[in-house]
Short mmCIF file of C-alpha atoms in Angstrom, two decimals:
data_model
loop_
_atom_site.label_atom_id
_atom_site.label_comp_id
_atom_site.label_asym_id
_atom_site.label_seq_id
_atom_site.Cartn_x
_atom_site.Cartn_y
_atom_site.Cartn_z
CA ALA A 108 8.32 0.13 -15.12
CA GLN A 109 4.69 0.02 -14.16
CA SER A 110 2.06 2.70 -13.63
CA VAL A 111 -1.52 2.76 -12.43
CA THR A 112 -4.33 5.16 -13.23
CA GLN A 113 -7.48 5.26 -11.20
CA LEU A 114 -9.97 7.06 -13.35
CA ASP A 115 -12.21 8.46 -10.62
CA SER A 116 -10.98 10.35 -7.58
CA GLN A 117 -14.38 10.18 -5.89
CA VAL A 118 -17.42 7.96 -6.41
CA PRO A 119 -20.62 8.78 -4.53
CA VAL A 120 -23.26 6.05 -4.56
CA PHE A 121 -26.44 5.22 -2.70
CA GLU A 122 -26.60 2.30 -0.32
CA GLU A 123 -27.54 -1.01 -1.97
CA ALA A 124 -26.63 0.31 -5.42
CA PRO A 125 -23.92 -1.38 -7.51
CA VAL A 126 -20.54 0.27 -7.89
CA GLU A 127 -17.56 0.00 -10.19
CA LEU A 128 -14.19 1.58 -9.43
CA ARG A 129 -12.03 1.84 -12.50
CA CYS A 130 -8.34 1.06 -12.79
CA ASN A 131 -6.01 0.97 -15.76
CA TYR A 132 -2.38 -0.03 -15.67
CA SER A 133 0.60 -0.02 -17.95
CA SER A 134 3.57 -2.33 -17.88
CA SER A 135 6.16 -3.74 -20.24
CA VAL A 136 6.24 -7.02 -18.31
CA SER A 137 3.75 -9.45 -16.82
CA VAL A 138 2.04 -8.13 -13.73
CA TYR A 139 0.29 -8.95 -10.54
CA LEU A 140 -2.69 -6.74 -9.74
CA PHE A 141 -4.22 -5.82 -6.41
CA TRP A 142 -6.97 -3.79 -4.79
CA TYR A 143 -6.51 -2.44 -1.27
CA VAL A 144 -8.95 -0.59 0.97
CA GLN A 145 -8.04 2.05 3.52
CA TYR A 146 -10.48 3.06 6.23
CA PRO A 147 -9.88 6.37 8.04
CA ASN A 148 -6.79 6.37 10.27
CA GLN A 149 -5.93 2.80 9.35
CA GLY A 150 -3.44 0.99 7.16
CA LEU A 151 -4.24 -0.54 3.81
CA GLN A 152 -6.00 -3.88 3.74
CA LEU A 153 -5.78 -6.31 0.83
CA LEU A 154 -9.19 -6.78 -0.82
CA LEU A 155 -8.20 -9.11 -3.64
CA LYS A 156 -5.40 -9.97 -6.03
CA TYR A 157 -4.89 -11.30 -9.52
CA LEU A 158 -1.79 -13.41 -10.06
CA SER A 159 -2.78 -15.70 -12.94
CA GLY A 160 -5.56 -17.98 -14.12
CA SER A 161 -9.21 -16.95 -14.02
CA THR A 162 -9.63 -13.31 -14.93
CA LEU A 163 -12.47 -12.83 -12.44
CA VAL A 164 -11.21 -12.72 -8.90
CA LYS A 165 -13.30 -12.54 -5.77
CA GLY A 166 -12.20 -10.84 -2.62
CA ILE A 167 -13.38 -9.98 0.83
CA ASN A 168 -16.51 -8.00 1.69
CA GLY A 169 -18.31 -9.08 -1.50
CA PHE A 170 -15.95 -7.29 -3.89
CA GLU A 171 -14.72 -8.75 -7.17
CA ALA A 172 -12.50 -7.56 -9.97
CA GLU A 173 -11.94 -8.54 -13.56
CA PHE A 174 -8.56 -8.57 -15.26
CA ASN A 175 -8.74 -7.49 -18.89
CA LYS A 176 -5.37 -7.85 -20.53
CA SER A 177 -6.36 -6.34 -23.88
CA GLN A 178 -7.71 -3.22 -22.19
CA THR A 179 -5.06 -3.26 -19.44
CA SER A 180 -7.77 -2.80 -16.86
CA PHE A 181 -8.61 -4.23 -13.47
CA HIS A 182 -11.92 -2.71 -12.41
CA LEU A 183 -13.37 -3.37 -8.98
CA ARG A 184 -17.08 -4.09 -8.58
CA LYS A 185 -19.63 -4.75 -5.90
CA PRO A 186 -23.28 -5.51 -6.71
CA SER A 187 -24.70 -3.86 -3.60
CA VAL A 188 -22.75 -1.49 -1.36
CA HIS A 189 -23.20 -0.75 2.33
CA ILE A 190 -22.54 2.38 4.32
CA SER A 191 -19.57 0.54 5.85
CA ASP A 192 -17.91 0.34 2.42
CA THR A 193 -17.17 4.06 2.60
CA ALA A 194 -13.38 4.20 2.35
CA GLU A 195 -10.47 4.90 0.01
CA TYR A 196 -9.72 2.17 -2.52
CA PHE A 197 -6.30 1.73 -4.11
CA CYS A 198 -5.48 -0.23 -7.23
CA ALA A 199 -1.90 -1.49 -7.34
CA VAL A 200 0.44 -3.31 -9.71
CA SER A 201 3.73 -5.10 -9.42
CA GLY A 202 5.90 -6.72 -12.02
CA THR A 203 6.10 -10.48 -11.62
CA GLY A 204 9.86 -10.26 -11.29
CA GLY A 205 10.05 -7.25 -9.01
CA PHE A 206 9.73 -6.46 -5.34
CA LYS A 207 7.88 -3.16 -5.32
CA THR A 208 4.21 -2.44 -5.80
CA ILE A 209 3.02 0.74 -7.46
CA PHE A 210 -0.18 2.27 -6.15
CA GLY A 211 -2.75 4.38 -7.91
CA ALA A 212 -3.86 7.71 -6.49
CA GLY A 213 -6.92 6.16 -4.87
CA THR A 214 -10.68 6.43 -5.30
CA ARG A 215 -12.77 7.67 -2.43
CA LEU A 216 -16.02 5.68 -2.31
CA PHE A 217 -18.75 7.48 -0.43
CA VAL A 218 -21.90 5.48 0.24
CA LYS A 219 -24.96 7.53 1.05
CA ALA A 220 -28.06 6.36 2.91
CA GLU B 172 -5.48 -12.80 12.62
CA PRO B 173 -1.77 -11.94 12.51
CA GLU B 174 -0.96 -8.29 12.07
CA VAL B 175 1.91 -5.94 11.41
CA THR B 176 2.56 -3.67 14.38
CA GLN B 177 4.03 -0.19 14.04
CA THR B 178 5.27 2.11 16.78
CA PRO B 179 4.86 4.92 17.54
CA SER B 180 1.55 5.80 15.95
CA HIS B 181 2.51 9.46 15.85
CA GLN B 182 5.91 11.13 16.16
CA VAL B 183 6.76 14.80 16.12
CA THR B 184 10.39 15.73 15.58
CA GLN B 185 12.41 18.82 14.90
CA MET B 186 14.02 19.35 11.53
CA GLY B 187 17.51 17.88 11.44
CA GLN B 188 16.82 15.28 14.12
CA GLU B 189 17.12 11.55 13.61
CA VAL B 190 14.04 9.36 13.88
CA ILE B 191 13.58 5.63 14.00
CA LEU B 192 10.28 4.11 13.03
CA ARG B 193 9.67 0.62 14.27
CA CYS B 194 7.75 -2.30 12.86
CA VAL B 195 7.11 -5.88 13.85
CA PRO B 196 6.18 -7.82 10.70
CA ILE B 197 4.21 -11.05 10.70
CA SER B 198 6.51 -13.74 12.02
CA ASN B 199 6.49 -16.15 9.06
CA HIS B 200 6.74 -13.45 6.40
CA LEU B 201 9.96 -13.19 4.45
CA TYR B 202 9.65 -9.87 2.62
CA PHE B 203 9.46 -6.49 4.33
CA TYR B 204 8.67 -3.06 2.97
CA TRP B 205 8.39 0.61 3.84
CA TYR B 206 5.98 2.89 2.04
CA ARG B 207 5.00 6.46 2.74
CA GLN B 208 1.95 8.57 2.01
CA ILE B 209 2.28 12.32 2.08
CA LEU B 210 -1.06 13.91 2.95
CA GLY B 211 -3.30 13.93 -0.10
CA GLN B 212 -0.79 12.11 -2.30
CA LYS B 213 -0.11 8.59 -3.51
CA VAL B 214 1.24 5.73 -1.47
CA GLU B 215 4.90 5.65 -2.49
CA PHE B 216 7.36 2.77 -2.37
CA LEU B 217 10.51 3.39 -0.34
CA VAL B 218 12.32 0.10 0.08
CA SER B 219 11.98 -3.67 0.13
CA PHE B 220 14.06 -5.99 2.29
CA TYR B 221 14.65 -9.70 1.91
CA ASN B 222 17.18 -12.12 3.30
CA ASN B 223 18.73 -9.41 5.48
CA GLU B 224 19.45 -7.00 2.69
CA ILE B 225 17.78 -4.34 0.60
CA SER B 226 16.28 -5.96 -2.49
CA GLU B 227 14.98 -2.81 -4.14
CA LYS B 228 14.74 0.88 -3.29
CA SER B 229 13.22 3.96 -4.83
CA GLU B 230 14.84 7.26 -5.69
CA ILE B 231 13.24 8.69 -2.53
CA PHE B 232 15.32 6.31 -0.43
CA ASP B 233 18.54 8.31 -0.44
CA ASP B 234 21.48 8.30 1.96
CA GLN B 235 19.34 9.88 4.67
CA PHE B 236 17.33 6.67 4.94
CA SER B 237 18.36 3.27 6.20
CA VAL B 238 16.62 0.07 7.21
CA GLU B 239 17.61 -2.64 9.60
CA ARG B 240 16.34 -5.90 10.95
CA PRO B 241 18.29 -5.93 14.22
CA ASP B 242 16.77 -9.16 15.52
CA GLY B 243 14.32 -11.81 14.38
CA SER B 244 11.25 -9.69 14.88
CA ASN B 245 11.83 -5.95 14.40
CA PHE B 246 12.23 -4.03 11.16
CA THR B 247 13.21 -0.37 11.46
CA LEU B 248 13.37 2.66 9.22
CA LYS B 249 15.83 5.38 10.22
CA ILE B 250 15.84 8.89 8.84
CA ARG B 251 19.17 10.49 9.78
CA SER B 252 18.42 14.17 9.45
CA THR B 253 14.75 14.87 8.97
CA LYS B 254 13.45 17.54 6.61
CA LEU B 255 10.07 19.22 6.56
CA GLU B 256 9.19 17.27 3.42
CA ASP B 257 9.66 13.98 5.27
CA SER B 258 6.37 14.65 7.04
CA ALA B 259 4.11 11.80 5.99
CA MET B 260 2.41 8.62 7.09
CA TYR B 261 4.93 5.79 6.97
CA PHE B 262 3.61 2.28 6.46
CA CYS B 263 5.43 -0.94 7.09
CA ALA B 264 4.27 -4.05 5.25
CA SER B 265 5.27 -7.67 4.98
CA SER B 266 4.47 -10.58 2.70
CA THR B 267 5.14 -14.30 2.45
CA LEU B 268 6.10 -14.21 -1.21
CA VAL B 269 6.58 -11.68 -3.95
CA GLY B 270 3.13 -11.22 -5.47
CA SER B 271 1.20 -12.60 -2.52
CA GLY B 272 -0.03 -9.15 -1.49
CA TYR B 273 0.99 -7.19 1.56
CA THR B 274 -0.18 -7.01 5.11
CA PHE B 275 0.20 -3.40 6.15
CA GLY B 276 0.63 -1.91 9.58
CA SER B 277 -1.53 0.99 10.74
CA GLY B 278 1.24 3.46 10.06
CA THR B 279 3.32 6.05 11.88
CA ARG B 280 2.42 9.65 11.26
CA LEU B 281 5.68 11.59 11.21
CA THR B 282 5.47 15.35 11.62
CA VAL B 283 8.68 17.33 11.14
CA VAL B 284 8.54 20.86 12.54
#
Protein backbone atom coordinates (compact mmCIF):
# COMPACT_ATOMS: atom_id res chain seq x y z
CA ALA A 1 0.00 0.00 0.00
CA GLN A 2 1.05 3.57 -0.56
CA SER A 3 0.60 6.75 1.44
CA VAL A 4 1.36 10.40 0.89
CA THR A 5 2.11 13.16 3.38
CA GLN A 6 2.05 16.78 2.41
CA LEU A 7 3.94 18.55 5.12
CA ASP A 8 2.30 21.96 4.85
CA SER A 9 -1.44 22.56 4.77
CA GLN A 10 -1.01 26.20 3.77
CA VAL A 11 1.88 28.13 2.22
CA PRO A 12 1.60 31.91 1.94
CA VAL A 13 4.17 33.56 -0.31
CA PHE A 14 4.69 36.92 -1.97
CA GLU A 15 4.42 37.29 -5.71
CA GLU A 16 7.68 36.66 -7.59
CA ALA A 17 9.17 34.79 -4.63
CA PRO A 18 10.25 31.15 -4.95
CA VAL A 19 8.15 28.42 -3.41
CA GLU A 20 8.57 24.79 -2.43
CA LEU A 21 5.66 22.51 -1.55
CA ARG A 22 6.80 19.43 0.29
CA CYS A 23 5.65 15.87 -0.26
CA ASN A 24 6.80 12.60 1.24
CA TYR A 25 5.51 9.19 0.31
CA SER A 26 5.79 5.64 1.51
CA SER A 27 5.46 2.48 -0.51
CA SER A 28 6.67 -1.09 -0.45
CA VAL A 29 6.79 -1.19 -4.26
CA SER A 30 8.03 1.01 -7.08
CA VAL A 31 5.91 4.09 -7.61
CA TYR A 32 4.77 6.71 -10.01
CA LEU A 33 4.51 10.21 -8.54
CA PHE A 34 2.32 13.12 -9.54
CA TRP A 35 1.44 16.69 -8.68
CA TYR A 36 -2.02 18.03 -9.45
CA VAL A 37 -3.43 21.54 -9.08
CA GLN A 38 -7.02 22.40 -8.25
CA TYR A 39 -8.36 25.89 -8.84
CA PRO A 40 -11.58 26.89 -7.04
CA ASN A 41 -14.68 25.06 -8.29
CA GLN A 42 -12.68 23.05 -10.80
CA GLY A 43 -11.36 19.54 -11.17
CA LEU A 44 -7.77 18.52 -10.63
CA GLN A 45 -5.27 19.24 -13.38
CA LEU A 46 -2.05 17.28 -13.85
CA LEU A 47 0.99 19.51 -13.31
CA LEU A 48 3.74 16.94 -13.76
CA LYS A 49 4.61 13.30 -13.23
CA TYR A 50 7.59 11.12 -12.46
CA LEU A 51 7.55 7.66 -13.99
CA SER A 52 11.25 6.81 -14.34
CA GLY A 53 14.53 8.24 -15.58
CA SER A 54 15.68 11.75 -14.72
CA THR A 55 14.78 12.64 -11.16
CA LEU A 56 14.05 16.27 -12.07
CA VAL A 57 10.78 16.61 -13.91
CA LYS A 58 9.37 19.75 -15.42
CA GLY A 59 5.69 20.46 -15.71
CA ILE A 60 3.29 23.09 -16.84
CA ASN A 61 3.17 26.69 -15.60
CA GLY A 62 6.90 26.72 -14.76
CA PHE A 63 6.69 24.12 -11.99
CA GLU A 64 9.24 21.36 -11.46
CA ALA A 65 9.69 18.57 -8.97
CA GLU A 66 12.56 16.39 -7.86
CA PHE A 67 12.23 12.72 -7.01
CA ASN A 68 14.48 11.68 -4.14
CA LYS A 69 14.28 7.96 -3.60
CA SER A 70 16.49 7.86 -0.50
CA GLN A 71 14.37 10.50 1.23
CA THR A 72 11.12 9.24 -0.33
CA SER A 73 10.26 12.79 -1.30
CA PHE A 74 8.84 14.54 -4.33
CA HIS A 75 8.88 18.26 -3.58
CA LEU A 76 7.35 20.76 -5.97
CA ARG A 77 9.14 24.02 -6.74
CA LYS A 78 8.67 27.18 -8.71
CA PRO A 79 11.35 29.89 -8.86
CA SER A 80 8.93 32.80 -9.14
CA VAL A 81 5.21 32.56 -8.38
CA HIS A 82 2.34 34.62 -9.76
CA ILE A 83 -0.96 35.60 -8.21
CA SER A 84 -2.59 33.14 -10.62
CA ASP A 85 -0.74 30.25 -8.96
CA THR A 86 -3.02 30.57 -5.94
CA ALA A 87 -4.68 27.16 -5.73
CA GLU A 88 -4.65 23.83 -3.92
CA TYR A 89 -1.83 21.48 -4.86
CA PHE A 90 -2.04 17.72 -4.42
CA CYS A 91 0.83 15.26 -4.39
CA ALA A 92 -0.16 11.75 -5.43
CA VAL A 93 1.37 8.29 -5.72
CA SER A 94 0.47 5.07 -7.42
CA GLY A 95 2.16 1.71 -7.41
CA THR A 96 3.58 0.77 -10.79
CA GLY A 97 1.47 -2.36 -10.83
CA GLY A 98 -1.77 -0.87 -9.54
CA PHE A 99 -4.70 1.07 -10.85
CA LYS A 100 -5.45 3.52 -8.07
CA THR A 101 -3.72 6.75 -7.15
CA ILE A 102 -3.47 7.91 -3.56
CA PHE A 103 -3.67 11.63 -2.94
CA GLY A 104 -2.19 13.71 -0.18
CA ALA A 105 -4.31 16.07 1.86
CA GLY A 106 -3.33 19.04 -0.27
CA THR A 107 -1.37 22.25 0.25
CA ARG A 108 -3.11 25.56 -0.24
CA LEU A 109 -0.71 27.98 -1.94
CA PHE A 110 -1.69 31.59 -1.40
CA VAL A 111 0.26 34.15 -3.41
CA LYS A 112 0.11 37.68 -2.07
CA ALA A 113 0.76 40.88 -4.02
CA GLU B 1 -7.77 20.17 -25.70
CA PRO B 2 -9.85 17.06 -24.96
CA GLU B 3 -11.67 17.06 -21.67
CA VAL B 4 -13.66 14.83 -19.37
CA THR B 5 -17.26 16.00 -19.07
CA GLN B 6 -19.38 15.42 -15.99
CA THR B 7 -23.10 15.99 -15.55
CA PRO B 8 -24.82 17.34 -13.59
CA SER B 9 -22.52 19.84 -11.95
CA HIS B 10 -24.66 19.85 -8.83
CA GLN B 11 -27.30 17.38 -7.64
CA VAL B 12 -29.44 17.50 -4.54
CA THR B 13 -31.19 14.31 -3.52
CA GLN B 14 -33.14 13.01 -0.58
CA MET B 15 -31.66 10.36 1.67
CA GLY B 16 -32.52 6.89 0.43
CA GLN B 17 -32.92 7.94 -3.19
CA GLU B 18 -30.88 6.56 -6.06
CA VAL B 19 -28.58 8.85 -8.01
CA ILE B 20 -26.65 8.40 -11.20
CA LEU B 21 -23.65 10.55 -11.91
CA ARG B 22 -22.59 10.73 -15.51
CA CYS B 23 -19.23 11.15 -17.17
CA VAL B 24 -17.93 11.23 -20.71
CA PRO B 25 -14.24 10.31 -20.62
CA ILE B 26 -11.75 11.26 -23.32
CA SER B 27 -12.50 9.12 -26.33
CA ASN B 28 -9.15 7.35 -26.75
CA HIS B 29 -8.60 6.72 -23.04
CA LEU B 30 -8.79 3.16 -21.81
CA TYR B 31 -8.91 3.51 -18.02
CA PHE B 32 -11.71 5.19 -16.10
CA TYR B 33 -11.99 6.18 -12.48
CA TRP B 34 -14.27 7.67 -9.86
CA TYR B 35 -12.92 9.63 -6.93
CA ARG B 36 -14.70 11.65 -4.29
CA GLN B 37 -13.74 14.57 -2.09
CA ILE B 38 -15.76 15.22 1.03
CA LEU B 39 -15.60 18.90 1.94
CA GLY B 40 -12.30 19.66 3.64
CA GLN B 41 -10.98 16.12 3.26
CA LYS B 42 -8.71 14.17 0.95
CA VAL B 43 -9.46 13.09 -2.58
CA GLU B 44 -10.39 9.43 -2.14
CA PHE B 45 -10.24 6.61 -4.67
CA LEU B 46 -13.52 4.79 -5.29
CA VAL B 47 -13.09 2.57 -8.31
CA SER B 48 -11.16 1.97 -11.50
CA PHE B 49 -12.61 0.43 -14.64
CA TYR B 50 -10.81 -1.14 -17.57
CA ASN B 51 -11.86 -3.42 -20.38
CA ASN B 52 -15.51 -3.24 -19.30
CA GLU B 53 -14.95 -4.41 -15.78
CA ILE B 54 -13.90 -3.12 -12.40
CA SER B 55 -10.13 -3.44 -12.06
CA GLU B 56 -9.82 -2.19 -8.50
CA LYS B 57 -12.12 -0.73 -5.85
CA SER B 58 -11.76 0.75 -2.41
CA GLU B 59 -13.48 -0.23 0.80
CA ILE B 60 -15.75 2.80 0.32
CA PHE B 61 -17.13 1.24 -2.85
CA ASP B 62 -19.60 -1.13 -1.20
CA ASP B 63 -22.76 -2.76 -2.55
CA GLN B 64 -24.51 0.60 -2.66
CA PHE B 65 -22.21 1.70 -5.48
CA SER B 66 -21.99 0.46 -9.03
CA VAL B 67 -20.37 1.63 -12.25
CA GLU B 68 -21.29 1.05 -15.83
CA ARG B 69 -20.12 1.91 -19.29
CA PRO B 70 -23.44 1.50 -21.11
CA ASP B 71 -22.12 2.58 -24.50
CA GLY B 72 -18.85 3.63 -26.08
CA SER B 73 -18.80 7.06 -24.53
CA ASN B 74 -20.53 7.27 -21.13
CA PHE B 75 -19.25 6.09 -17.77
CA THR B 76 -21.70 6.24 -14.87
CA LEU B 77 -21.58 5.94 -11.10
CA LYS B 78 -24.79 4.83 -9.39
CA ILE B 79 -25.47 5.13 -5.70
CA ARG B 80 -28.50 2.95 -4.91
CA SER B 81 -29.68 4.38 -1.62
CA THR B 82 -27.94 7.60 -0.72
CA LYS B 83 -26.87 8.45 2.81
CA LEU B 84 -26.06 11.83 4.30
CA GLU B 85 -22.38 10.87 4.37
CA ASP B 86 -22.38 10.39 0.60
CA SER B 87 -22.48 14.16 0.25
CA ALA B 88 -19.25 15.04 -1.55
CA MET B 89 -17.74 16.21 -4.80
CA TYR B 90 -17.46 13.24 -7.15
CA PHE B 91 -14.77 13.35 -9.80
CA CYS B 92 -14.54 11.21 -12.88
CA ALA B 93 -11.13 10.73 -14.48
CA SER B 94 -9.65 8.87 -17.39
CA SER B 95 -6.18 7.94 -18.59
CA THR B 96 -4.52 6.35 -21.59
CA LEU B 97 -2.31 4.05 -19.56
CA VAL B 98 -1.73 3.14 -15.95
CA GLY B 99 0.79 5.69 -14.69
CA SER B 100 0.18 8.24 -17.42
CA GLY B 101 -1.67 10.58 -15.07
CA TYR B 102 -5.34 11.39 -15.08
CA THR B 103 -7.51 13.88 -16.84
CA PHE B 104 -10.20 14.85 -14.36
CA GLY B 105 -13.65 16.21 -14.98
CA SER B 106 -14.90 19.29 -13.14
CA GLY B 107 -16.88 17.18 -10.73
CA THR B 108 -20.46 16.70 -9.56
CA ARG B 109 -21.32 18.13 -6.19
CA LEU B 110 -23.75 15.70 -4.57
CA THR B 111 -25.77 16.96 -1.63
CA VAL B 112 -27.88 14.43 0.25
CA VAL B 113 -30.55 15.98 2.47
